[in-house]
PDB file of N, CA, C and O in Angstrom:
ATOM      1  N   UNK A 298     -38.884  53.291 -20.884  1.00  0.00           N
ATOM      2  CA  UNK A 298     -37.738  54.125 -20.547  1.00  0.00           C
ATOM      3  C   UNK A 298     -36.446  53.306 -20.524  1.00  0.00           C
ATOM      4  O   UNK A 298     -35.420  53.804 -20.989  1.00  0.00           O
ATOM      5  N   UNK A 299     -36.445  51.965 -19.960  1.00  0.00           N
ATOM      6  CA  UNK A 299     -35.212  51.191 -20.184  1.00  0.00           C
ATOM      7  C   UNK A 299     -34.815  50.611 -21.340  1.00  0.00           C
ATOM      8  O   UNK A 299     -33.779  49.948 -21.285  1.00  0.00           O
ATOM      9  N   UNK A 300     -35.503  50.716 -22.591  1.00  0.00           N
ATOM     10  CA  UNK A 300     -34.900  50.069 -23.316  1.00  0.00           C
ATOM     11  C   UNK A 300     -34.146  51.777 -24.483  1.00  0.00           C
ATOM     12  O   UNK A 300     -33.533  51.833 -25.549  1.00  0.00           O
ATOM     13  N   UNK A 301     -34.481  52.482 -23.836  1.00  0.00           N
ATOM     14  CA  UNK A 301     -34.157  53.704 -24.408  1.00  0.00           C
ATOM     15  C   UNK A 301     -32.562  53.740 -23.612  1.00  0.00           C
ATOM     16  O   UNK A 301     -31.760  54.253 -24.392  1.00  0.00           O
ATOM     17  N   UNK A 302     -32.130  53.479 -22.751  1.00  0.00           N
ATOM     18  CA  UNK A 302     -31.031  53.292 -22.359  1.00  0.00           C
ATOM     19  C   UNK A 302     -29.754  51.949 -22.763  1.00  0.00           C
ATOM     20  O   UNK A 302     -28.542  51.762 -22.868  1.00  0.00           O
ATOM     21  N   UNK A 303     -30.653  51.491 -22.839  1.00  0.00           N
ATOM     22  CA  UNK A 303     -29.997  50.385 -23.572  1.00  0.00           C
ATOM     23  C   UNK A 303     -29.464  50.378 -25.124  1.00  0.00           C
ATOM     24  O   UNK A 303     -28.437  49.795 -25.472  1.00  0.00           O
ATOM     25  N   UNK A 304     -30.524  51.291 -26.206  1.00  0.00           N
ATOM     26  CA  UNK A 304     -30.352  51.637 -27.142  1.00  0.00           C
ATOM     27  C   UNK A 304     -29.079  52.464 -26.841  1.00  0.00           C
ATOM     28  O   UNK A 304     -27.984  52.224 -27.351  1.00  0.00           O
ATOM     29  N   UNK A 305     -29.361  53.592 -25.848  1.00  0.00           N
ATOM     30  CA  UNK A 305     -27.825  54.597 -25.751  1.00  0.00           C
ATOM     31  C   UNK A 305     -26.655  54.197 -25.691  1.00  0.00           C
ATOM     32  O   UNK A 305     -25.711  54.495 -26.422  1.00  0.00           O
ATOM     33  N   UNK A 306     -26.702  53.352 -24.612  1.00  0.00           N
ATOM     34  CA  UNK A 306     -25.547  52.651 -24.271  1.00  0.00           C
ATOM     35  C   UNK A 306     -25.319  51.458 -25.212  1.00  0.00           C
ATOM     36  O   UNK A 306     -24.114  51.284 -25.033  1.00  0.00           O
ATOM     37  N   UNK A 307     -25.644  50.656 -25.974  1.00  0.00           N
ATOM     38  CA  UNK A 307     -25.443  50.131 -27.037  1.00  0.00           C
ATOM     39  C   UNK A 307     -24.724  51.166 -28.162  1.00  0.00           C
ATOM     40  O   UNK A 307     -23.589  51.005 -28.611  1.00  0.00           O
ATOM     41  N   UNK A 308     -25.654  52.278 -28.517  1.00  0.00           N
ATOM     42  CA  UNK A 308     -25.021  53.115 -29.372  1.00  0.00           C
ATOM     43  C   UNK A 308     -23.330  53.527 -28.863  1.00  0.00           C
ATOM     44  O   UNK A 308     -22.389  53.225 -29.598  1.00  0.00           O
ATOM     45  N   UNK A 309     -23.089  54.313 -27.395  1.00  0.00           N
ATOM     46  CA  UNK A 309     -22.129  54.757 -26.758  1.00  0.00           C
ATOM     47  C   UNK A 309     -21.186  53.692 -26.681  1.00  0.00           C
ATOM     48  O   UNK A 309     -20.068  54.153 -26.452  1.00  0.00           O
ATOM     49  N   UNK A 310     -21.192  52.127 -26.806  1.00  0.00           N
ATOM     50  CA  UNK A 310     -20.116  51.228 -27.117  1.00  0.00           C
ATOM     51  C   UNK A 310     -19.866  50.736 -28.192  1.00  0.00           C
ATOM     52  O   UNK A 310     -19.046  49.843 -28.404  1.00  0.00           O
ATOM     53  N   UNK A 311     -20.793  51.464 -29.242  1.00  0.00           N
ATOM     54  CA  UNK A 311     -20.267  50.922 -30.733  1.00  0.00           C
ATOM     55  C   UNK A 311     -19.585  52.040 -30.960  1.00  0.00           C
ATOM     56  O   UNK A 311     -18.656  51.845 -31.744  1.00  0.00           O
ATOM     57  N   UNK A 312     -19.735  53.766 -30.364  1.00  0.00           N
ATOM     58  CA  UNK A 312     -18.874  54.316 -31.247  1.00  0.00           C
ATOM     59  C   UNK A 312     -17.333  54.163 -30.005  1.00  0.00           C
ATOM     60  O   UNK A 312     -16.222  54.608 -30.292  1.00  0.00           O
ATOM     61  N   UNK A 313     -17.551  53.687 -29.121  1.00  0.00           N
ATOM     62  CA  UNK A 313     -16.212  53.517 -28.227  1.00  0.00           C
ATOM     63  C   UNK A 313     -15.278  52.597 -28.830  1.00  0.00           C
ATOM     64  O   UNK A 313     -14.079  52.877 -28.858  1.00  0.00           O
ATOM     65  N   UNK A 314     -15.929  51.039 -29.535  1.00  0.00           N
ATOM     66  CA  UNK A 314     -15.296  50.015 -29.666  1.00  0.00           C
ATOM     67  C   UNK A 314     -14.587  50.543 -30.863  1.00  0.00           C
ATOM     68  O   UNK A 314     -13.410  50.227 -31.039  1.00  0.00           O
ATOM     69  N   UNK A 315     -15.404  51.565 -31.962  1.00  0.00           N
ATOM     70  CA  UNK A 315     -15.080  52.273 -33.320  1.00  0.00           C
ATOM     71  C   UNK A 315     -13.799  52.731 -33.196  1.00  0.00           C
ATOM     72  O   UNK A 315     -12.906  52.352 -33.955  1.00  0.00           O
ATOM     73  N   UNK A 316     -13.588  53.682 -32.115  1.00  0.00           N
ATOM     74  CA  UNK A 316     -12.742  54.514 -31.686  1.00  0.00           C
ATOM     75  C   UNK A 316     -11.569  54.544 -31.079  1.00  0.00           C
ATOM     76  O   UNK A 316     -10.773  55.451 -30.831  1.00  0.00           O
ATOM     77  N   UNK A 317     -11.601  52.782 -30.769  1.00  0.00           N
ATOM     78  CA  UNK A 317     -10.742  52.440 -29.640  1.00  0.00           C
ATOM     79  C   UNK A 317     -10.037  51.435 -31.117  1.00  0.00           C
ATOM     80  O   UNK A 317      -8.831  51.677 -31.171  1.00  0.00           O
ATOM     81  N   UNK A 318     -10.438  50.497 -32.179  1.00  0.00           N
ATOM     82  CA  UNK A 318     -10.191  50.100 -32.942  1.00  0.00           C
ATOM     83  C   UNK A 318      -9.373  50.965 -33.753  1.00  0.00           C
ATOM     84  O   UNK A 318      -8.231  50.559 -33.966  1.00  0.00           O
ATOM     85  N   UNK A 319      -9.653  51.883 -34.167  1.00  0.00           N
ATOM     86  CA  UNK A 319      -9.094  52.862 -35.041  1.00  0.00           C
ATOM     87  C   UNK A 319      -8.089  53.124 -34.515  1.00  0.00           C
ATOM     88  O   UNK A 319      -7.351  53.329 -35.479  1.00  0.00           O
ATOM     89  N   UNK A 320      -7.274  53.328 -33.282  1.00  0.00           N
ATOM     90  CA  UNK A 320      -6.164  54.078 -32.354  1.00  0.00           C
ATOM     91  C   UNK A 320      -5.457  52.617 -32.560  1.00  0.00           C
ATOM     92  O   UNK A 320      -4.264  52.583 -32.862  1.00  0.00           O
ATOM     93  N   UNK A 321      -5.951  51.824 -32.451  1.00  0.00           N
ATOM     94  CA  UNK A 321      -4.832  50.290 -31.828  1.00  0.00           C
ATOM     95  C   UNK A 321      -4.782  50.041 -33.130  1.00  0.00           C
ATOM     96  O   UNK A 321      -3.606  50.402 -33.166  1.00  0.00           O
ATOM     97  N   UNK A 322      -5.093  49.622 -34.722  1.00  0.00           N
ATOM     98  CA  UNK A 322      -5.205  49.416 -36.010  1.00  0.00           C
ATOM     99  C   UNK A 322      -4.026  50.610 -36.206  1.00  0.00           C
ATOM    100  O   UNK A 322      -3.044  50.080 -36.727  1.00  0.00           O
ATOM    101  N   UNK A 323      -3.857  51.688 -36.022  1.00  0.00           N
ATOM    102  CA  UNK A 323      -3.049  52.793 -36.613  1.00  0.00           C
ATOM    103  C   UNK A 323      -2.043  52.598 -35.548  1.00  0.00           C
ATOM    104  O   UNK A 323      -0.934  52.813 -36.038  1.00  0.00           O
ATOM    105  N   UNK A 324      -1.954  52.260 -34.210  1.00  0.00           N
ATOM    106  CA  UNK A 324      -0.343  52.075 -33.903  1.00  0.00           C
ATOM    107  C   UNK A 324       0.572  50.596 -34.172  1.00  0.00           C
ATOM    108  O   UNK A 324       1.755  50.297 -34.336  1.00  0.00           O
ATOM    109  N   UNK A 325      -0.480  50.038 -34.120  1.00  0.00           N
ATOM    110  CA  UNK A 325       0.192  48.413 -35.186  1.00  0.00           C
ATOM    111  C   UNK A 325       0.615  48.558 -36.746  1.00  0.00           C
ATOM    112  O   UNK A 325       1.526  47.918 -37.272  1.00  0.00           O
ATOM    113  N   UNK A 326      -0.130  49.421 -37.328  1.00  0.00           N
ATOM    114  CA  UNK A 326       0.250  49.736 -38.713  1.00  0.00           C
ATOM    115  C   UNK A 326       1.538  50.974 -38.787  1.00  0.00           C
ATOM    116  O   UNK A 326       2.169  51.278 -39.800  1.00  0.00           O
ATOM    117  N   UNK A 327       1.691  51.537 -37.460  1.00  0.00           N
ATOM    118  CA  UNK A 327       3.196  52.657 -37.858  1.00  0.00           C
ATOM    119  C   UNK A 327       4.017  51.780 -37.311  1.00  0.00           C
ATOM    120  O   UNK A 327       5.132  51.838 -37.830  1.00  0.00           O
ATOM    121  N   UNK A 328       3.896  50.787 -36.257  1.00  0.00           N
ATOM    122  CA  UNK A 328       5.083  50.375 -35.699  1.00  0.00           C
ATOM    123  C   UNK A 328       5.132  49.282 -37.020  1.00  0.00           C
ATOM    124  O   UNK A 328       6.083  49.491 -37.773  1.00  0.00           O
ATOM    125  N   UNK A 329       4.572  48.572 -37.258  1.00  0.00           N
ATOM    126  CA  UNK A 329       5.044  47.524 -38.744  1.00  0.00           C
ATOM    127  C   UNK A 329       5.458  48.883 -39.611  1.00  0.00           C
ATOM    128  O   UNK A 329       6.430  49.283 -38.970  1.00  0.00           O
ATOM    129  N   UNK A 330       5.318  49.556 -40.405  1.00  0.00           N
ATOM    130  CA  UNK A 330       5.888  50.032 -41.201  1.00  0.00           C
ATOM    131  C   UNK A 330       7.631  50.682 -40.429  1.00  0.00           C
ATOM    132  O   UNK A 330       8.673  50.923 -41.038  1.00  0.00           O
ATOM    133  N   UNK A 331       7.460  50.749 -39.558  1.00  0.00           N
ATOM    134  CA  UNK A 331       8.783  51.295 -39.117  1.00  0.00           C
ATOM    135  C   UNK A 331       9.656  50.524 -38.856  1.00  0.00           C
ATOM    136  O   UNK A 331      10.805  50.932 -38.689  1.00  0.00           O
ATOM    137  N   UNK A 332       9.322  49.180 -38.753  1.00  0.00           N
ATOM    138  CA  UNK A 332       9.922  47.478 -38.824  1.00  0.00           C
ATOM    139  C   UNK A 332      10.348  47.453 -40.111  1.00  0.00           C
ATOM    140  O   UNK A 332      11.479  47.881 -40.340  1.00  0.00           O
ATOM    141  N   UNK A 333       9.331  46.827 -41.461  1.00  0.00           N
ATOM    142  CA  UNK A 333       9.435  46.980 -42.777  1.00  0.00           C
ATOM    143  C   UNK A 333       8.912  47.675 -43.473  1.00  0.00           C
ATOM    144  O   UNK A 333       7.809  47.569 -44.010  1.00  0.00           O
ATOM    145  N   UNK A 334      10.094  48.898 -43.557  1.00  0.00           N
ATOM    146  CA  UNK A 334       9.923  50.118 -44.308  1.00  0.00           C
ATOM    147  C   UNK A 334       9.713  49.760 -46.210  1.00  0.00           C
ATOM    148  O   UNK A 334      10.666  49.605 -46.974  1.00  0.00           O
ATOM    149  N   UNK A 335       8.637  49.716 -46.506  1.00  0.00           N
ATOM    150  CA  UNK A 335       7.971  49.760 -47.840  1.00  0.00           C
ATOM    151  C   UNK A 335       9.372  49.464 -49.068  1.00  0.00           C
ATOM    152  O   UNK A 335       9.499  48.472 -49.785  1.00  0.00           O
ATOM    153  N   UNK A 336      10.284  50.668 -48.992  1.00  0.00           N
ATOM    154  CA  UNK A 336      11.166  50.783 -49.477  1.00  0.00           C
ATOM    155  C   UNK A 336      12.104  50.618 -48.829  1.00  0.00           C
ATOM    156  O   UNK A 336      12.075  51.027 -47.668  1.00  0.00           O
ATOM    157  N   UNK A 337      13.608  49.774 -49.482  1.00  0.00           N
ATOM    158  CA  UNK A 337      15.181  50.205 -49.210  1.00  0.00           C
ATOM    159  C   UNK A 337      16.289  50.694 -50.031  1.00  0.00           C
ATOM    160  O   UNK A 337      16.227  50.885 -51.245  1.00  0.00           O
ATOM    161  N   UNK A 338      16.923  50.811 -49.563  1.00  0.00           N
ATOM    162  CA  UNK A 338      18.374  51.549 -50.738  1.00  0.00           C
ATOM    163  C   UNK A 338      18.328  50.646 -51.705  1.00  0.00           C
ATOM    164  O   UNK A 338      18.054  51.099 -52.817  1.00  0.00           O
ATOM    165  N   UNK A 339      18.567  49.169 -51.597  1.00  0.00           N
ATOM    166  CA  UNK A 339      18.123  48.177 -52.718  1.00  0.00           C
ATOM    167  C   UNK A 339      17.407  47.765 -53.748  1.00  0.00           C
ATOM    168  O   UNK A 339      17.761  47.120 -54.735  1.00  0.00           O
ATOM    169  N   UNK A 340      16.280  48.223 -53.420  1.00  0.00           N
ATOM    170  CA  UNK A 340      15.395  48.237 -54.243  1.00  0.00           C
ATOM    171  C   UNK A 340      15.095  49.783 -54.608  1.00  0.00           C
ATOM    172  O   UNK A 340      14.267  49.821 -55.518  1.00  0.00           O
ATOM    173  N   UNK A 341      15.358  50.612 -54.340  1.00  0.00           N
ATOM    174  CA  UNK A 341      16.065  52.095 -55.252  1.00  0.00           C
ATOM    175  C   UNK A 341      16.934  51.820 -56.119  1.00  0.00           C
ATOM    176  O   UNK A 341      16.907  52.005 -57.336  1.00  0.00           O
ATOM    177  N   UNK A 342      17.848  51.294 -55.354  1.00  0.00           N
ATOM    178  CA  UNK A 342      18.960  51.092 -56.156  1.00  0.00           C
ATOM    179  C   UNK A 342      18.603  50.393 -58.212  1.00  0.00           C
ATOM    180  O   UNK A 342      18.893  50.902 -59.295  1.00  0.00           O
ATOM    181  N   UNK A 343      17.857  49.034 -57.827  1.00  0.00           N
ATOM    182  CA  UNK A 343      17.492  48.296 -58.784  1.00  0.00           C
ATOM    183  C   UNK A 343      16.652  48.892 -59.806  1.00  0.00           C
ATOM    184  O   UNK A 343      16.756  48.751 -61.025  1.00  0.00           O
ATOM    185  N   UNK A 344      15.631  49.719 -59.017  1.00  0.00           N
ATOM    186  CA  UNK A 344      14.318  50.668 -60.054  1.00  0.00           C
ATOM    187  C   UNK A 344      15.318  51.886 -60.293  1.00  0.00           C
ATOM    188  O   UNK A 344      14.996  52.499 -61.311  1.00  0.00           O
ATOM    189  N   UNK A 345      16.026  52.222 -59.889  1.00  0.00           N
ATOM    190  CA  UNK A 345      17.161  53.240 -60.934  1.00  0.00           C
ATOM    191  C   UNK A 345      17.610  52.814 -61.724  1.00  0.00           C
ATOM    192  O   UNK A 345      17.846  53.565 -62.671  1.00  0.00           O
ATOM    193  N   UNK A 346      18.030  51.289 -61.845  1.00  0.00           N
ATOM    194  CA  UNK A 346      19.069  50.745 -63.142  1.00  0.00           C
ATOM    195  C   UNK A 346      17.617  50.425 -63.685  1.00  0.00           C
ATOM    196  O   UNK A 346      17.640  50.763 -64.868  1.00  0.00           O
ATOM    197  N   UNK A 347      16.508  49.986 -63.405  1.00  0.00           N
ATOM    198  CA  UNK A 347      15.743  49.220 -64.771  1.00  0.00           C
ATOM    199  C   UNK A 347      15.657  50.624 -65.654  1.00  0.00           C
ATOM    200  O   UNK A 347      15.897  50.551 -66.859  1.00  0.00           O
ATOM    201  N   UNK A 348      15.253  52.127 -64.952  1.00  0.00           N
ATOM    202  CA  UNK A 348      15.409  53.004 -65.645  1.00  0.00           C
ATOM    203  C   UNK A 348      15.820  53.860 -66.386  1.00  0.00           C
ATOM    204  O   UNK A 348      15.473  54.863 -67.009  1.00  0.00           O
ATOM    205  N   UNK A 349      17.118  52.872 -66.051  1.00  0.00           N
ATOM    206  CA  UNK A 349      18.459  53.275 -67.326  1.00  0.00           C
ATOM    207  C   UNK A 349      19.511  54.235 -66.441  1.00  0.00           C
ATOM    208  O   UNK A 349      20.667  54.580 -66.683  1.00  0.00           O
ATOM    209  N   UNK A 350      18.705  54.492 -65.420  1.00  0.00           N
ATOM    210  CA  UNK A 350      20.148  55.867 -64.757  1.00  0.00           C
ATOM    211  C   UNK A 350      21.081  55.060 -63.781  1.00  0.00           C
ATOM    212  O   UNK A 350      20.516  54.341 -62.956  1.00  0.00           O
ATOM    213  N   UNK A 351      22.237  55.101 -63.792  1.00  0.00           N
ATOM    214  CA  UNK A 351      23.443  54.923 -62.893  1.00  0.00           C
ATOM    215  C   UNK A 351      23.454  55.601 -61.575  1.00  0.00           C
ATOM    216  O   UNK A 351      23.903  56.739 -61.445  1.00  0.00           O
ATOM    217  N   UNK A 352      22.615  54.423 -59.904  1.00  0.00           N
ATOM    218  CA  UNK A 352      22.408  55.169 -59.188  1.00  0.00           C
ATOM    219  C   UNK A 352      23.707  55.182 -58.494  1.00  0.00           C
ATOM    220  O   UNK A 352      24.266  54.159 -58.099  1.00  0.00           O
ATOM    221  N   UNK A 353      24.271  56.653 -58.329  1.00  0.00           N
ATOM    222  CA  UNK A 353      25.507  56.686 -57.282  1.00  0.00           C
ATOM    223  C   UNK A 353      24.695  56.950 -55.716  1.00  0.00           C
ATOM    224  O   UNK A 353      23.614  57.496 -55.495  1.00  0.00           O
ATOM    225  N   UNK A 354      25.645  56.354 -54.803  1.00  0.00           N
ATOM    226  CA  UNK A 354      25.312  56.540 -53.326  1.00  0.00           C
ATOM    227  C   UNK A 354      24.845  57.911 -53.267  1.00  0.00           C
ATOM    228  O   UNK A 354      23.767  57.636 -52.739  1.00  0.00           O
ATOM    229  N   UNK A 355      24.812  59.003 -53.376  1.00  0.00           N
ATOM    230  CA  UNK A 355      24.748  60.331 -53.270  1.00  0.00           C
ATOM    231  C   UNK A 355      23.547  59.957 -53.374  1.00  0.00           C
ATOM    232  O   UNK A 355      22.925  59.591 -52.376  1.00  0.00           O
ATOM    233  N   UNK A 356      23.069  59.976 -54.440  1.00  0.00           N
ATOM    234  CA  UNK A 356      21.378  59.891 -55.063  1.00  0.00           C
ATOM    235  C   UNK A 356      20.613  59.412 -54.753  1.00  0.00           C
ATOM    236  O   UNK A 356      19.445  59.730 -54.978  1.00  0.00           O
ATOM    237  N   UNK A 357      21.098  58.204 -53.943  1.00  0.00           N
ATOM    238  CA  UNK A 357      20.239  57.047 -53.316  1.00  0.00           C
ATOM    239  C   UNK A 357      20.216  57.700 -52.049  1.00  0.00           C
ATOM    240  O   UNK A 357      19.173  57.552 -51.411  1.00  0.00           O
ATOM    241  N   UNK A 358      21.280  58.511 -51.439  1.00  0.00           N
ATOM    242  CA  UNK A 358      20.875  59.054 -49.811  1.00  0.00           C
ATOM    243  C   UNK A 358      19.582  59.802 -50.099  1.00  0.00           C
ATOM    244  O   UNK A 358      18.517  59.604 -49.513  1.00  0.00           O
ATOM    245  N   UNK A 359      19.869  60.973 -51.387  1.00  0.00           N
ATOM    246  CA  UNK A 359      19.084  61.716 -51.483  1.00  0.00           C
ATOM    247  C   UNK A 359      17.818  61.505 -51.519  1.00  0.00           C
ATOM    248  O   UNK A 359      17.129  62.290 -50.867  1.00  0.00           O
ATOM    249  N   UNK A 360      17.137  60.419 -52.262  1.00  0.00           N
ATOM    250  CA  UNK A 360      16.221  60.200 -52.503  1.00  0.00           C
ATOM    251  C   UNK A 360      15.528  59.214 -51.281  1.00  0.00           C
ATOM    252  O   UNK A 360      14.327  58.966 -51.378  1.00  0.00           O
ATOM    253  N   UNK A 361      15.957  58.909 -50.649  1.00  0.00           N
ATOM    254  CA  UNK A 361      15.975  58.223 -49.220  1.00  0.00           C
ATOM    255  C   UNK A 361      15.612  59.169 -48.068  1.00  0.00           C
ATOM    256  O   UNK A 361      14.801  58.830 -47.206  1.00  0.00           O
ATOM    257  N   UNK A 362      16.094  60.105 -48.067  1.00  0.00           N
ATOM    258  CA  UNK A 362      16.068  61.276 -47.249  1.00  0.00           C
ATOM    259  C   UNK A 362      14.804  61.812 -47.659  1.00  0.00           C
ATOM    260  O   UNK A 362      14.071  62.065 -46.703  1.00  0.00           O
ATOM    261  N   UNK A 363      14.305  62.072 -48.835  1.00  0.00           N
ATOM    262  CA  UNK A 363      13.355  62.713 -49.137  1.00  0.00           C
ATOM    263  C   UNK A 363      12.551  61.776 -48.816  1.00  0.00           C
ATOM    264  O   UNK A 363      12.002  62.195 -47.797  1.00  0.00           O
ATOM    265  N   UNK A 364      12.030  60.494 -49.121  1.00  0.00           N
ATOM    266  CA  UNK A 364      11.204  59.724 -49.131  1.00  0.00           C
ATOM    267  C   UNK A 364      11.271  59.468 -47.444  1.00  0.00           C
ATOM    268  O   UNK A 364      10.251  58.825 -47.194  1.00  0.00           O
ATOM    269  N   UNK A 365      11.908  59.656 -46.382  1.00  0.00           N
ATOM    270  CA  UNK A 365      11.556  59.728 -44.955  1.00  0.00           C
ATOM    271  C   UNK A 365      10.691  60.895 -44.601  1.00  0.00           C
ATOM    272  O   UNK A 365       9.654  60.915 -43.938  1.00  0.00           O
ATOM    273  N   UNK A 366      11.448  62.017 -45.282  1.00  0.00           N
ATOM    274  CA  UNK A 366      11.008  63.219 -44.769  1.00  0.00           C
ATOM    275  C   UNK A 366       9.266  63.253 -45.105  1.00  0.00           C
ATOM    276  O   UNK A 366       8.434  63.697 -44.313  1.00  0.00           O
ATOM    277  N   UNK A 367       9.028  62.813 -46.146  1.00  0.00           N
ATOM    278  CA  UNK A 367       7.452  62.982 -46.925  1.00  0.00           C
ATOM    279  C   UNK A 367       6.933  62.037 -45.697  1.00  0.00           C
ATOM    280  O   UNK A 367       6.167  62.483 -44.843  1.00  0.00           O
ATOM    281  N   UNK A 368       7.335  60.918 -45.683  1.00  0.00           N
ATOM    282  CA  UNK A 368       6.665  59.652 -44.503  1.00  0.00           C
ATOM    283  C   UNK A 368       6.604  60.075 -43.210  1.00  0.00           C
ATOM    284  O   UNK A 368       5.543  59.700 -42.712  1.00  0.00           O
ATOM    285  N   UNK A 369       7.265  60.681 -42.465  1.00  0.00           N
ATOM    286  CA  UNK A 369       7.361  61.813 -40.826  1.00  0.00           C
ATOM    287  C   UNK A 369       6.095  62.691 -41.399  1.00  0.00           C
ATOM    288  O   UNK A 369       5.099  62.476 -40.708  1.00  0.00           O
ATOM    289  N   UNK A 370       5.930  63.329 -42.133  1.00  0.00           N
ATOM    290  CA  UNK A 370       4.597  64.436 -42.282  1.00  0.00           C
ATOM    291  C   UNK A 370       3.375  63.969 -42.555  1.00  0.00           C
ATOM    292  O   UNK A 370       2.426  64.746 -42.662  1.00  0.00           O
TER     293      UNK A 370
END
């Protein structure tokens, strides 16, 4: 009978440690991304000219704005 408890409770702290990993891994990974955001106006800026288009400020808000809004959802 005791080692049937032991099995449980072995089981009941692997899926705790699972669970508790997963929560602390995902708030270290939003607060770094919200530190260094993937993208900046700069490097928009640059992948607009390799693509031949002339980015004006307008375009770069725009596309900035959109690319937050998709990242919040």
């Amino acid at each position: 009978m005791s080692t049937i408890w032991v099995v449980l409770i072995a089981i009941a702290a692997l899926i705790a440690g699972v669970a508790l990993g997963f929560f602390i891994a995902r708030k270290y990974m939003m607060n770094y991304l919200k530190k260094n955001p993937p993208i900046n106006e700069q490097m928009l800026r640059t992948l607009m000219m390799q693509m031949g288009q002339k980015p004006s400020q307008k375009k770069i808000n725009q596309m900035m704005r959109s690319m937050n809004s998709q990242s919040e959802k």
